[in-house]
Structure formats: structure tokens, C-alpha cells
């Protein structure tokens, strides 16, 4: 089952990339692929949860290490976005987008810290 959930993740990721790539080339197909990647995500999610229901783990480690890692993932991505923003010439719109994303990540970073 572990291989199956990995294949489901790969299918989801590839479909998401197709969806994003078609944003400016085929609006109708782009819109439809949204339901494709949503469904593929649900398939992967349900397989993974069943895997865990059968007493396996996807990540391993203690609960406290998972909580710490969740916070690190969020903080690291926020820092990467901030570093990219600080070290690149960006259009006003890209800069605004990145600020908004960093702000969204900061919100969940504080929520994740509450679980530590």
C-alpha cells in the first residue's frame, strides 16, 4: 500500500502541474483540470489515511517531532519566500503576491507554534 500512496501523490502532483501549465493556453481545459487534481488529491489522501488506519506511519517519529517538523516546514517556506523577495527585482504584482503568501504562512506558523 505504501507504493500505491506514492503513485497517488505523483499523479496528483503531475496533474497539478498540467493544470498550472494550461492557465494561459487553454482556459476551458485549465478549469476542468481543477476537478482532476482535486479528485487525485482526495484519492491520495484517502489511501494515505487508510494506510495509517492499518497502523503504519508515513513519516515516522514521535508526535512532538512531527509537530516540530510541521512548524519548520512552514517557517522554512516563509523564509525562502522572504529571501527570494529581498534578493530579486520583482514587479509590483509579484512582490504583492509574495507578501500575501508570506503573510498567509505567518498566520499558520503561529497556529503551528501553539501545538509545540
mmCIF file of C-alpha atoms in Angstrom:
data_model
loop_
_atom_site.group_PDB
_atom_site.id
_atom_site.type_symbol
_atom_site.label_atom_id
_atom_site.label_comp_id
_atom_site.label_asym_id
_atom_site.label_seq_id
_atom_site.Cartn_x
_atom_site.Cartn_y
_atom_site.Cartn_z
ATOM 1 C CA UNK A 1 0.000 0.000 0.000
ATOM 2 C CA UNK A 2 2.962 2.313 0.597
ATOM 3 C CA UNK A 3 3.841 2.183 -3.116
ATOM 4 C CA UNK A 4 0.212 2.894 -4.008
ATOM 5 C CA UNK A 5 0.058 6.082 -1.965
ATOM 6 C CA UNK A 6 3.350 7.225 -3.517
ATOM 7 C CA UNK A 7 1.901 6.687 -7.012
ATOM 8 C CA UNK A 8 -1.231 8.623 -5.993
ATOM 9 C CA UNK A 9 0.912 11.530 -4.783
ATOM 10 C CA UNK A 10 2.852 11.538 -8.043
ATOM 11 C CA UNK A 11 -0.389 11.502 -10.075
ATOM 12 C CA UNK A 12 -1.751 14.432 -8.054
ATOM 13 C CA UNK A 13 1.467 16.436 -8.419
ATOM 14 C CA UNK A 14 1.701 15.853 -12.159
ATOM 15 C CA UNK A 15 -1.948 16.796 -12.701
ATOM 16 C CA UNK A 16 -1.496 19.964 -10.654
ATOM 17 C CA UNK A 17 1.463 20.898 -12.857
ATOM 18 C CA UNK A 18 -0.591 20.271 -16.006
ATOM 19 C CA UNK A 19 -3.362 22.422 -14.563
ATOM 20 C CA UNK A 20 -0.994 25.293 -13.860
ATOM 21 C CA UNK A 21 0.778 24.988 -17.230
ATOM 22 C CA UNK A 22 -2.502 25.357 -19.119
ATOM 23 C CA UNK A 23 -3.598 28.576 -17.377
ATOM 24 C CA UNK A 24 -2.671 30.782 -20.309
ATOM 25 C CA UNK A 25 -3.085 28.305 -23.182
ATOM 26 C CA UNK A 26 -6.484 26.631 -22.764
ATOM 27 C CA UNK A 27 -8.816 28.202 -20.216
ATOM 28 C CA UNK A 28 -11.530 25.548 -20.556
ATOM 29 C CA UNK A 29 -9.097 22.654 -20.094
ATOM 30 C CA UNK A 30 -7.373 24.551 -17.285
ATOM 31 C CA UNK A 31 -10.679 24.973 -15.437
ATOM 32 C CA UNK A 32 -11.616 21.313 -15.901
ATOM 33 C CA UNK A 33 -8.265 20.035 -14.669
ATOM 34 C CA UNK A 34 -9.007 21.703 -11.348
ATOM 35 C CA UNK A 35 -11.525 18.937 -10.651
ATOM 36 C CA UNK A 36 -8.974 16.374 -11.887
ATOM 37 C CA UNK A 37 -6.290 17.378 -9.394
ATOM 38 C CA UNK A 38 -8.850 17.813 -6.602
ATOM 39 C CA UNK A 39 -10.038 14.245 -7.165
ATOM 40 C CA UNK A 40 -6.490 12.922 -7.370
ATOM 41 C CA UNK A 41 -5.678 14.674 -4.089
ATOM 42 C CA UNK A 42 -8.697 13.035 -2.446
ATOM 43 C CA UNK A 43 -7.607 9.637 -3.778
ATOM 44 C CA UNK A 44 -4.098 10.111 -2.376
ATOM 45 C CA UNK A 45 -5.443 11.439 0.927
ATOM 46 C CA UNK A 46 -7.831 8.511 1.405
ATOM 47 C CA UNK A 47 -5.153 5.940 0.540
ATOM 48 C CA UNK A 48 -2.737 7.552 2.996
ATOM 49 C CA UNK A 49 -5.288 7.714 5.777
ATOM 50 C CA UNK A 50 -6.201 4.053 5.229
ATOM 51 C CA UNK A 51 -2.506 3.220 5.371
ATOM 52 C CA UNK A 52 -2.298 4.954 8.752
ATOM 53 C CA UNK A 53 -5.539 3.257 9.886
ATOM 54 C CA UNK A 54 -3.705 -0.035 9.342
ATOM 55 C CA UNK A 55 -1.115 1.074 11.960
ATOM 56 C CA UNK A 56 1.571 2.281 9.582
ATOM 57 C CA UNK A 57 3.185 5.706 9.519
ATOM 58 C CA UNK A 58 4.005 7.913 6.567
ATOM 59 C CA UNK A 59 6.668 9.990 8.287
ATOM 60 C CA UNK A 60 7.651 8.136 11.436
ATOM 61 C CA UNK A 61 8.990 9.640 14.608
ATOM 62 C CA UNK A 62 7.317 10.909 17.733
ATOM 63 C CA UNK A 63 4.260 13.142 17.814
ATOM 64 C CA UNK A 64 6.354 16.000 19.218
ATOM 65 C CA UNK A 65 8.898 15.644 16.388
ATOM 66 C CA UNK A 66 6.047 15.782 13.834
ATOM 67 C CA UNK A 67 4.662 18.933 15.424
ATOM 68 C CA UNK A 68 8.124 20.496 15.388
ATOM 69 C CA UNK A 69 8.677 19.482 11.765
ATOM 70 C CA UNK A 70 5.288 20.905 10.724
ATOM 71 C CA UNK A 71 6.327 24.252 12.191
ATOM 72 C CA UNK A 72 9.742 24.053 10.495
ATOM 73 C CA UNK A 73 8.203 23.322 7.077
ATOM 74 C CA UNK A 74 6.014 26.409 7.304
ATOM 75 C CA UNK A 75 8.755 28.658 8.719
ATOM 76 C CA UNK A 76 11.293 27.483 6.128
ATOM 77 C CA UNK A 77 9.000 28.166 3.183
ATOM 78 C CA UNK A 78 8.100 31.593 4.571
ATOM 79 C CA UNK A 79 11.807 32.373 4.952
ATOM 80 C CA UNK A 80 12.514 31.160 1.388
ATOM 81 C CA UNK A 81 9.805 33.460 0.042
ATOM 82 C CA UNK A 82 11.103 36.412 2.063
ATOM 83 C CA UNK A 83 14.695 35.750 0.930
ATOM 84 C CA UNK A 84 13.614 35.469 -2.701
ATOM 85 C CA UNK A 85 11.696 38.699 -2.380
ATOM 86 C CA UNK A 86 14.635 40.518 -0.803
ATOM 87 C CA UNK A 87 17.199 39.296 -3.344
ATOM 88 C CA UNK A 88 15.352 39.665 -6.650
ATOM 89 C CA UNK A 89 13.961 42.518 -8.668
ATOM 90 C CA UNK A 90 10.232 41.911 -8.790
ATOM 91 C CA UNK A 91 7.290 43.598 -10.389
ATOM 92 C CA UNK A 92 4.879 45.276 -8.008
ATOM 93 C CA UNK A 93 2.356 42.484 -8.613
ATOM 94 C CA UNK A 94 4.819 39.679 -7.919
ATOM 95 C CA UNK A 95 6.067 41.476 -4.825
ATOM 96 C CA UNK A 96 2.475 41.893 -3.627
ATOM 97 C CA UNK A 97 1.726 38.208 -4.290
ATOM 98 C CA UNK A 98 4.791 37.078 -2.333
ATOM 99 C CA UNK A 99 3.980 39.393 0.603
ATOM 100 C CA UNK A 100 0.489 37.925 0.718
ATOM 101 C CA UNK A 101 1.816 34.365 0.641
ATOM 102 C CA UNK A 102 4.356 35.112 3.378
ATOM 103 C CA UNK A 103 1.550 36.648 5.438
ATOM 104 C CA UNK A 104 -0.605 33.527 4.964
ATOM 105 C CA UNK A 105 2.306 31.343 6.031
ATOM 106 C CA UNK A 106 2.957 33.520 9.070
ATOM 107 C CA UNK A 107 -0.645 33.010 10.162
ATOM 108 C CA UNK A 108 -0.342 29.221 10.065
ATOM 109 C CA UNK A 109 3.163 29.350 11.501
ATOM 110 C CA UNK A 110 1.774 30.902 14.693
ATOM 111 C CA UNK A 111 -1.014 28.336 14.783
ATOM 112 C CA UNK A 112 1.504 25.518 14.394
ATOM 113 C CA UNK A 113 3.621 27.003 17.209
ATOM 114 C CA UNK A 114 0.652 26.695 19.546
ATOM 115 C CA UNK A 115 0.941 22.912 19.193
ATOM 116 C CA UNK A 116 4.592 22.812 20.241
#
